[in-house]
Tab-separated table of N, CA and C in Angstrom:
chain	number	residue	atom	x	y	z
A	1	UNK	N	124.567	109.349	98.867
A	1	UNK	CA	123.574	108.325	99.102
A	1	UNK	C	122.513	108.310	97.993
A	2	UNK	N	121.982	109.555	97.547
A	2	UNK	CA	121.034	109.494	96.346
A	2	UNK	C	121.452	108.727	95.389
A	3	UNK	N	122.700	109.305	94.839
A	3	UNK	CA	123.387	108.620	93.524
A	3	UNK	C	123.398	106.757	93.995
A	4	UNK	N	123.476	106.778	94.707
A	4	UNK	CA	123.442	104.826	95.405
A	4	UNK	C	122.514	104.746	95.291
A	5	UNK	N	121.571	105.615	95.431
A	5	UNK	CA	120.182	104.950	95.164
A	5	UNK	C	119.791	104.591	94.032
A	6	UNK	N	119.879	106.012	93.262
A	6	UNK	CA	119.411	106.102	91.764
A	6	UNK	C	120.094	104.492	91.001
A	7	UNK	N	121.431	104.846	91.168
A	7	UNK	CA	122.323	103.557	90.545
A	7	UNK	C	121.501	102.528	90.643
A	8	UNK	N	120.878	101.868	92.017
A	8	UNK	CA	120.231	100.433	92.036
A	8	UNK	C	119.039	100.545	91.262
A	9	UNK	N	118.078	102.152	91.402
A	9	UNK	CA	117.215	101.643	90.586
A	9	UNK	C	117.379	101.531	88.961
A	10	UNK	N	118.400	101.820	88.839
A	10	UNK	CA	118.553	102.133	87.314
A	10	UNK	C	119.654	100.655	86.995
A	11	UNK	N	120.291	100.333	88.100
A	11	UNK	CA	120.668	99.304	87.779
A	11	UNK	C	120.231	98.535	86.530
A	12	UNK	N	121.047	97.934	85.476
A	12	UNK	CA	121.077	97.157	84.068
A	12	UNK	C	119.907	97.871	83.485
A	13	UNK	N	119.781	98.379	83.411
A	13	UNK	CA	118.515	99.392	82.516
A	13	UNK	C	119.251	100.170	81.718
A	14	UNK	N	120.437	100.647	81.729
A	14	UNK	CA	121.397	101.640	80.714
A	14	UNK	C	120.569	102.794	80.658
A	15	UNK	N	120.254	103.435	82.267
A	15	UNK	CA	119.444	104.699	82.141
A	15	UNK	C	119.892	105.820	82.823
A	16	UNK	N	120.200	106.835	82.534
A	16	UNK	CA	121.392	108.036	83.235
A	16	UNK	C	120.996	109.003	83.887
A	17	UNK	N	121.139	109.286	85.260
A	17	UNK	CA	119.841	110.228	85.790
A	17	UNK	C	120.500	111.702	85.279
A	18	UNK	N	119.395	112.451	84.645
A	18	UNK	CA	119.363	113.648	84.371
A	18	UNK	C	119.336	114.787	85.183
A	19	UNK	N	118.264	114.566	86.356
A	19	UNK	CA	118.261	115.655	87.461
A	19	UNK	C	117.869	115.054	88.390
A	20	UNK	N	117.714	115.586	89.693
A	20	UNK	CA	116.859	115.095	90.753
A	20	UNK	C	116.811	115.885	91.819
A	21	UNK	N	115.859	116.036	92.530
A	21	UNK	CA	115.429	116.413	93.724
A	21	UNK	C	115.489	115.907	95.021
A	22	UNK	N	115.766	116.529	96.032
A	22	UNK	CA	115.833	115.437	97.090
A	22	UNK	C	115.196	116.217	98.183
A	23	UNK	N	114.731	115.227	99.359
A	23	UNK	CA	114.216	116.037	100.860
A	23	UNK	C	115.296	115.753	101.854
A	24	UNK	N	115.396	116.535	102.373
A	24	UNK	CA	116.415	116.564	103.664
A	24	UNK	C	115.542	116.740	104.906
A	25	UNK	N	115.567	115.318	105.689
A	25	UNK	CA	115.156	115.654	106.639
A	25	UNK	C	115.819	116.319	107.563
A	26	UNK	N	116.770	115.978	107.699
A	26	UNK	CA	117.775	116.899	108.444
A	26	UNK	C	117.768	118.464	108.237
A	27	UNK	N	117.727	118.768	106.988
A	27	UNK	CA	117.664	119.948	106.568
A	27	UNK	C	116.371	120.736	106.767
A	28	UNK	N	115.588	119.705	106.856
A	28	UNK	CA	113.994	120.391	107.079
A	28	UNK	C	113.751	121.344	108.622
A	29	UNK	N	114.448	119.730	109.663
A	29	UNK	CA	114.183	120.291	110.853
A	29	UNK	C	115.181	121.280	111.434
A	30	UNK	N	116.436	121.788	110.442
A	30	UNK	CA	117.485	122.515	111.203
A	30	UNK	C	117.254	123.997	110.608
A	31	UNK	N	116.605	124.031	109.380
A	31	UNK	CA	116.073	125.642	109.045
A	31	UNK	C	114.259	125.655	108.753
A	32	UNK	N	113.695	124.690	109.406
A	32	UNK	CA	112.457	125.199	109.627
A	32	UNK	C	111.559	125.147	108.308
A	33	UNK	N	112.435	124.011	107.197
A	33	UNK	CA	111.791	123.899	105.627
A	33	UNK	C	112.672	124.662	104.719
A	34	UNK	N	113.311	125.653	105.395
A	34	UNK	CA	113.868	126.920	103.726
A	34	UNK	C	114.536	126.193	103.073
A	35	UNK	N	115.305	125.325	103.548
A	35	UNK	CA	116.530	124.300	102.741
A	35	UNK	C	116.408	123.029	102.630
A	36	UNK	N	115.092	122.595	102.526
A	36	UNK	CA	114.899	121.176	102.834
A	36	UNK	C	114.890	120.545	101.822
A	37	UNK	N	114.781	120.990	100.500
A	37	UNK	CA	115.598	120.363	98.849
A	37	UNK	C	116.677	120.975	98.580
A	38	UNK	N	117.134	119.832	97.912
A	38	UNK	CA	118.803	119.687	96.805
A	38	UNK	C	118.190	119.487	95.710
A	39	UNK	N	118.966	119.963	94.996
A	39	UNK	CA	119.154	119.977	93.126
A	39	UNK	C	120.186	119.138	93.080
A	40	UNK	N	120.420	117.985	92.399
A	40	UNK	CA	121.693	117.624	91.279
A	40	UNK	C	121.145	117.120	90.191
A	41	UNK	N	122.391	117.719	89.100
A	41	UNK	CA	121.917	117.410	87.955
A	41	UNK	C	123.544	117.148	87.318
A	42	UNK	N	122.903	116.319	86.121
A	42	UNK	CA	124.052	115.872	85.652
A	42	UNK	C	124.736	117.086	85.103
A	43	UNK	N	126.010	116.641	85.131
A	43	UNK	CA	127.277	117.806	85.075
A	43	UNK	C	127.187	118.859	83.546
A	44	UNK	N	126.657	117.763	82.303
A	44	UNK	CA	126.537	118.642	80.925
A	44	UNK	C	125.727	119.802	81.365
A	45	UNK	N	124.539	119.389	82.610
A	45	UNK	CA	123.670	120.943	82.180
A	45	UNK	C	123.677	121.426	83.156
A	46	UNK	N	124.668	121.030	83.998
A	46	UNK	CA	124.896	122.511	85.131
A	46	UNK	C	125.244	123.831	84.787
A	47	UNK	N	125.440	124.189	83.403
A	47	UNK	CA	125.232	125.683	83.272
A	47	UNK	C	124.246	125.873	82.680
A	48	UNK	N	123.121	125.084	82.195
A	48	UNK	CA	121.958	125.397	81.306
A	48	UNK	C	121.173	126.392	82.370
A	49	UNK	N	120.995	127.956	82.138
A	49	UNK	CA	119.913	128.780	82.985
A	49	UNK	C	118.907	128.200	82.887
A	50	UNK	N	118.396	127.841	82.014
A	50	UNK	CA	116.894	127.285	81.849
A	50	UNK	C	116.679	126.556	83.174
A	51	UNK	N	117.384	125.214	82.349
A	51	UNK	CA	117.319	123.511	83.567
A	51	UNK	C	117.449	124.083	84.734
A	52	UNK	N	118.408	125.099	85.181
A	52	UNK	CA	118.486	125.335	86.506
A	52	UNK	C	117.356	126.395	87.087
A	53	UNK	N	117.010	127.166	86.625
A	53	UNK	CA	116.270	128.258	86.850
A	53	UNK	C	114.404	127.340	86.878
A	54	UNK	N	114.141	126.692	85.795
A	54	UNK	CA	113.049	125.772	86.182
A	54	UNK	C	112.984	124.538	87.319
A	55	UNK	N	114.351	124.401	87.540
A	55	UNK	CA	114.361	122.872	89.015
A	55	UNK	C	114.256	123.793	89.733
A	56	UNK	N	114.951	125.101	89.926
A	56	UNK	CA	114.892	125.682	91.217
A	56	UNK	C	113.268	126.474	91.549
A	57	UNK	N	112.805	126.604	90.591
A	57	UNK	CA	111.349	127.322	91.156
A	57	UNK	C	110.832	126.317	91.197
A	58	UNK	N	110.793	125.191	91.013
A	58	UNK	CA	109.995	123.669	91.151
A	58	UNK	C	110.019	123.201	92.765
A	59	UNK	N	111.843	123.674	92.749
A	59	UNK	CA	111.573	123.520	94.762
A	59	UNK	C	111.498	124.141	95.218
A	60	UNK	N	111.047	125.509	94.871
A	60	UNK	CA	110.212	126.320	95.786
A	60	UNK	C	109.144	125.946	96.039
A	61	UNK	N	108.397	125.888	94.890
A	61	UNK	CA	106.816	125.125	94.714
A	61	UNK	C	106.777	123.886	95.829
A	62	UNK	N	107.577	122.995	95.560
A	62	UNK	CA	107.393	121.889	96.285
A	62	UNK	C	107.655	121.967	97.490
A	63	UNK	N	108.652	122.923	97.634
A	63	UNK	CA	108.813	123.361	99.181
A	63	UNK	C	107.668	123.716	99.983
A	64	UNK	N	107.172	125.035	99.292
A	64	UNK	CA	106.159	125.917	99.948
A	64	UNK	C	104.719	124.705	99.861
A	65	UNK	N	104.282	123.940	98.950
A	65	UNK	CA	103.634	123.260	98.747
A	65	UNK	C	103.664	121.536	99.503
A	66	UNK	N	104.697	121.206	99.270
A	66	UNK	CA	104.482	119.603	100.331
A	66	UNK	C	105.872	119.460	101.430
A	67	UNK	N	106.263	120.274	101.239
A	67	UNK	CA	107.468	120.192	102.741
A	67	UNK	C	106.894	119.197	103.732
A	68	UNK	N	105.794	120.172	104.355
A	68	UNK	CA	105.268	119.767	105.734
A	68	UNK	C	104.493	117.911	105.807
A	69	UNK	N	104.229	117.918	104.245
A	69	UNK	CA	103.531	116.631	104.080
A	69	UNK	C	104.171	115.540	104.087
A	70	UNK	N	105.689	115.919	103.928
A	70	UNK	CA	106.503	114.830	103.026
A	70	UNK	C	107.584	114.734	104.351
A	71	UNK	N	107.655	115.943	105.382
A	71	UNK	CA	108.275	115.886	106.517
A	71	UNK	C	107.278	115.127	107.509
A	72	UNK	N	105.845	114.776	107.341
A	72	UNK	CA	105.185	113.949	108.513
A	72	UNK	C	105.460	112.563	107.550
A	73	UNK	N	105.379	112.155	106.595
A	73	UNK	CA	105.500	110.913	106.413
A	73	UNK	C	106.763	110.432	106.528
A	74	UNK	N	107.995	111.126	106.135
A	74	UNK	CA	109.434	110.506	106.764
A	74	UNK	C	109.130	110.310	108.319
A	75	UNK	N	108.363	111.200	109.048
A	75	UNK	CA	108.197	110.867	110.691
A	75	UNK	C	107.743	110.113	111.088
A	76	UNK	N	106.382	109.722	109.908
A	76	UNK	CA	105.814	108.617	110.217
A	76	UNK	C	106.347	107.335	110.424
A	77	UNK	N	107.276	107.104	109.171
A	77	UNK	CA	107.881	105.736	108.664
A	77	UNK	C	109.077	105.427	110.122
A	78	UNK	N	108.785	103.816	110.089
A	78	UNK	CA	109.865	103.175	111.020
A	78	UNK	C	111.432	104.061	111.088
A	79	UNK	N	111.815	103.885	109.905
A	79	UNK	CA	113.313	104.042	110.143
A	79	UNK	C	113.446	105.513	109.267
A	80	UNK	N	113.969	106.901	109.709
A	80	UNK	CA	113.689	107.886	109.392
A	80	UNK	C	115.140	108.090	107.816
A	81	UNK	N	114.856	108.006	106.587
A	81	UNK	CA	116.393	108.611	106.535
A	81	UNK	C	116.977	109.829	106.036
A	82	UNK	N	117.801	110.075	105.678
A	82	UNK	CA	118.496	111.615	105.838
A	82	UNK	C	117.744	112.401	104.834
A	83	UNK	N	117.830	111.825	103.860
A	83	UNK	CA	117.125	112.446	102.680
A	83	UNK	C	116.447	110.883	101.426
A	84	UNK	N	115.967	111.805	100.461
A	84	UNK	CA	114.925	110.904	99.534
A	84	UNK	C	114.830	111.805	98.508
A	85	UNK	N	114.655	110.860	97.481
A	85	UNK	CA	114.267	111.585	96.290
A	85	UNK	C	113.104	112.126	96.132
A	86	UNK	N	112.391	113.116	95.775
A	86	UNK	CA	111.399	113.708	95.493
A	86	UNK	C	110.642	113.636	93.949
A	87	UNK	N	111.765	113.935	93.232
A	87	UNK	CA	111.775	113.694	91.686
A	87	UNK	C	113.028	113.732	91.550
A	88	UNK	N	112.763	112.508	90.348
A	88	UNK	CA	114.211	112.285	89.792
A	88	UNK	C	113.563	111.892	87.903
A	89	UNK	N	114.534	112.333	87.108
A	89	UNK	CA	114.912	111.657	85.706
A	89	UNK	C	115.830	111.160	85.296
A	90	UNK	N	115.258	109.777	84.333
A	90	UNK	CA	116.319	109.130	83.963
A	90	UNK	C	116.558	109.299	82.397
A	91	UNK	N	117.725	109.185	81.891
A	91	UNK	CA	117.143	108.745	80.550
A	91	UNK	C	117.681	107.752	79.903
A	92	UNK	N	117.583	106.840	79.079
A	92	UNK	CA	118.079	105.681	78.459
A	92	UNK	C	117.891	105.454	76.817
A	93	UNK	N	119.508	105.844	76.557
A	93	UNK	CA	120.183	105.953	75.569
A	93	UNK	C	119.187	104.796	74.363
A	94	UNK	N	119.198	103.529	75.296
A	94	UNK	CA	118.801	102.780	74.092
A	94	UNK	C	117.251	102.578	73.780
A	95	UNK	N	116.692	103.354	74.211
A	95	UNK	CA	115.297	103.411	74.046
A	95	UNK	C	115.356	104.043	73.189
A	96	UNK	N	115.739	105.384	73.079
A	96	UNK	CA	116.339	106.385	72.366
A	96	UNK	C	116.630	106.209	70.815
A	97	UNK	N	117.374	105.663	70.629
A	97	UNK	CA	117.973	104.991	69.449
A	97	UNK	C	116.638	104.239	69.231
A	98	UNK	N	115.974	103.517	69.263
A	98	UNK	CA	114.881	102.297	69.336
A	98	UNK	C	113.373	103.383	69.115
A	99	UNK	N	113.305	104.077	69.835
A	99	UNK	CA	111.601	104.758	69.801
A	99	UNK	C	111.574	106.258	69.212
A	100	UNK	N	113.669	106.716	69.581
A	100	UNK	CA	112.803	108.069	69.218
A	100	UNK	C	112.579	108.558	70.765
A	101	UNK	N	112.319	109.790	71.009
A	101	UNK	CA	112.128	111.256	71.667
A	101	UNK	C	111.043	110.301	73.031
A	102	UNK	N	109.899	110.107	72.416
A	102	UNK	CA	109.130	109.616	73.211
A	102	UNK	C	109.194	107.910	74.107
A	103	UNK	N	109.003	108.461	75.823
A	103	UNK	CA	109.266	106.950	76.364
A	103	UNK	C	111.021	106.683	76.756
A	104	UNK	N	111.987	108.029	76.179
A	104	UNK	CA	113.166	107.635	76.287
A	104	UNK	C	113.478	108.205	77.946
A	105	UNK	N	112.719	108.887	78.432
A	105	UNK	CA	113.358	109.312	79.690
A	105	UNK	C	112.169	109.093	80.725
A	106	UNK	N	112.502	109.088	81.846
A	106	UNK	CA	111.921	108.386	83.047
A	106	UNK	C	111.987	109.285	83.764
A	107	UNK	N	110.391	109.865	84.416
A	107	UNK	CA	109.937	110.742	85.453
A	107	UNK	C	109.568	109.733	87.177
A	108	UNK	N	110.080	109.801	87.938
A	108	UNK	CA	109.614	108.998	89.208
A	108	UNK	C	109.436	110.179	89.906
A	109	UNK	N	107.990	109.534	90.631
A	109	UNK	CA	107.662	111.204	91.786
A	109	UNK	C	106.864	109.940	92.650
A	110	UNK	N	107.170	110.802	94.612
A	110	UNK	CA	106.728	109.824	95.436
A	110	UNK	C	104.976	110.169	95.562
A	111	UNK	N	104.061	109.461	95.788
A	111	UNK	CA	102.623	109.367	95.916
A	111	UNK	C	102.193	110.877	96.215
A	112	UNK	N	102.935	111.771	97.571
A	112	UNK	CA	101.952	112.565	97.245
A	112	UNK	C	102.158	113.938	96.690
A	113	UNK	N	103.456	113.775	95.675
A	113	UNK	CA	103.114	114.933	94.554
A	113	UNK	C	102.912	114.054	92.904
A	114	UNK	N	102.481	113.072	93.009
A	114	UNK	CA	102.991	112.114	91.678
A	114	UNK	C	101.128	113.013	90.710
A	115	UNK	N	100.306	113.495	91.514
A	115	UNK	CA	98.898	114.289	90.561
A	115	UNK	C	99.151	115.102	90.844
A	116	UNK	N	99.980	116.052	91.168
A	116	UNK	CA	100.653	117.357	90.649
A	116	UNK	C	100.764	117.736	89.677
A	117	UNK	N	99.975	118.041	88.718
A	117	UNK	CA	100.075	118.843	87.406
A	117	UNK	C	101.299	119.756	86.650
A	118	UNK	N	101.404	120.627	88.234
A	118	UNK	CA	102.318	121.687	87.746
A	118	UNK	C	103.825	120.637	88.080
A	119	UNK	N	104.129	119.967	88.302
A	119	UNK	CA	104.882	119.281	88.930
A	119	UNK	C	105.412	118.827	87.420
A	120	UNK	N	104.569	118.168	87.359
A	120	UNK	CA	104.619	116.784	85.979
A	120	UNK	C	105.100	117.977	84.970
A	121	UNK	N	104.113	118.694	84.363
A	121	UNK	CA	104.605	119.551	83.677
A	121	UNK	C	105.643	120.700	83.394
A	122	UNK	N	106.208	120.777	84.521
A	122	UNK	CA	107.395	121.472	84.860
A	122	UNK	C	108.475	120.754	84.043
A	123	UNK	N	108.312	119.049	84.569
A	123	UNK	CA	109.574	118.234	84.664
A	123	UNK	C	109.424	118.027	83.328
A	124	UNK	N	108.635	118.077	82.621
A	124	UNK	CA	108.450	117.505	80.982
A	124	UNK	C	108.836	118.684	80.155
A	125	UNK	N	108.435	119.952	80.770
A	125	UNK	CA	109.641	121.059	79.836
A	125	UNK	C	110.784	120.830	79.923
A	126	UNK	N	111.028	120.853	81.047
A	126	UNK	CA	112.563	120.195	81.106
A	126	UNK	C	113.137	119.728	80.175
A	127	UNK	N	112.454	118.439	80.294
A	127	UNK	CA	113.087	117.388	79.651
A	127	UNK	C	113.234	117.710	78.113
A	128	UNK	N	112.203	117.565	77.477
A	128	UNK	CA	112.248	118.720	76.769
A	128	UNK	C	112.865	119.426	76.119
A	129	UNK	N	113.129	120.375	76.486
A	129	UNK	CA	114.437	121.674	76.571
A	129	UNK	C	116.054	120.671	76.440
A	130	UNK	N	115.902	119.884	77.631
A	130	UNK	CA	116.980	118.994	77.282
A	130	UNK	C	117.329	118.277	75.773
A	131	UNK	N	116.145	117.328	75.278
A	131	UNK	CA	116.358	116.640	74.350
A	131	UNK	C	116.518	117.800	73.245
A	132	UNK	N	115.800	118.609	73.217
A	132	UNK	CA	115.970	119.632	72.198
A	132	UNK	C	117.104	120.381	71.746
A	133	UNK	N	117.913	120.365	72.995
A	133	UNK	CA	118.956	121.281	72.673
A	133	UNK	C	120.494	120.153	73.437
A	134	UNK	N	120.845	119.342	73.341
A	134	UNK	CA	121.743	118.348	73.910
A	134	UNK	C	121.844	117.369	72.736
A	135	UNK	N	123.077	116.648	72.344
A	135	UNK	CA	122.909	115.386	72.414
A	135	UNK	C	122.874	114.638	72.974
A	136	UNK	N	121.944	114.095	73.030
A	136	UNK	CA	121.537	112.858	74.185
A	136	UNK	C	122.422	111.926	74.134
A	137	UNK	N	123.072	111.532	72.997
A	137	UNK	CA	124.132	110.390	73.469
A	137	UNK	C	125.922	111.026	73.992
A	138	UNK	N	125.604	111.695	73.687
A	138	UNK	CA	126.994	113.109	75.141
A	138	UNK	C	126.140	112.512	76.660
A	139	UNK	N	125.065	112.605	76.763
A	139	UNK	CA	124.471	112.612	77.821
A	139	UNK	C	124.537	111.387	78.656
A	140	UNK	N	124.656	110.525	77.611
A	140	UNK	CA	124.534	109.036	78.556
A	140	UNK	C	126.067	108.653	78.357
């Protein structure tokens, strides 16, 4: 369902999601928060230790940090659903080619971790680390 998501928003944009985060509500209320984020990331850097070792202390952080916040507003909302993105990146090849390093990849975070500092800055090493050491057009 994420990847359906991501797809529409990225729809005709030629933009390739890099990683993403997700909330499980389901997952929230059946272990009490411990498992209530997913990691996927695109397949080139599923062995990168780095990429993985920095998303995964990111959802700890975000775990231990907005679980409970992000589990009352799915409760809040009309129609509850299974899961949601938390953070996601995109990146797009032809910006890329066109600007250069900067502006080529796309950070989305929902309202209430989007002034998260450590958040933002986490995801921008990342990225980062990515462009630095990848070719980006392998990537897209």
């Amino acid at each position: 369902m994420i990847n359906q998501i991501l797809k529409l928003i990225t729809k005709g944009h030629k933009e390739v999601p890099l990683f993403h985060i997700t909330f499980s509500f389901k997952n929230y209320q059946q272990t009490e928060g411990r498992e209530s984020c997913g990691l996927e990331l695109h397949p080139m850097l599923l062995n990168d230790k780095l990429v993985v070792e920095r998303l995964n202390e990111l959802i700890e952080y975000t775990r231990k940090e907005y679980a409970e916040k992000v589990f009352n507003i799915v409760l809040d909302s009309e129609k509850s659903p299974r899961t949601f993105p938390l953070l996601y990146v995109t990146f797009n090849l032809k910006k890329y080619k066109e600007y250069g390093e900067k502006g080529s990849c796309n950070l989305s975070v929902p309202p209430p971790l989007s002034g998260d500092k450590l958040i933002i800055k986490t995801a921008n090493e990342v990225v980062d680390h990515i462009r630095k050491n990848y070719d980006m057009e392998k990537l897209a």
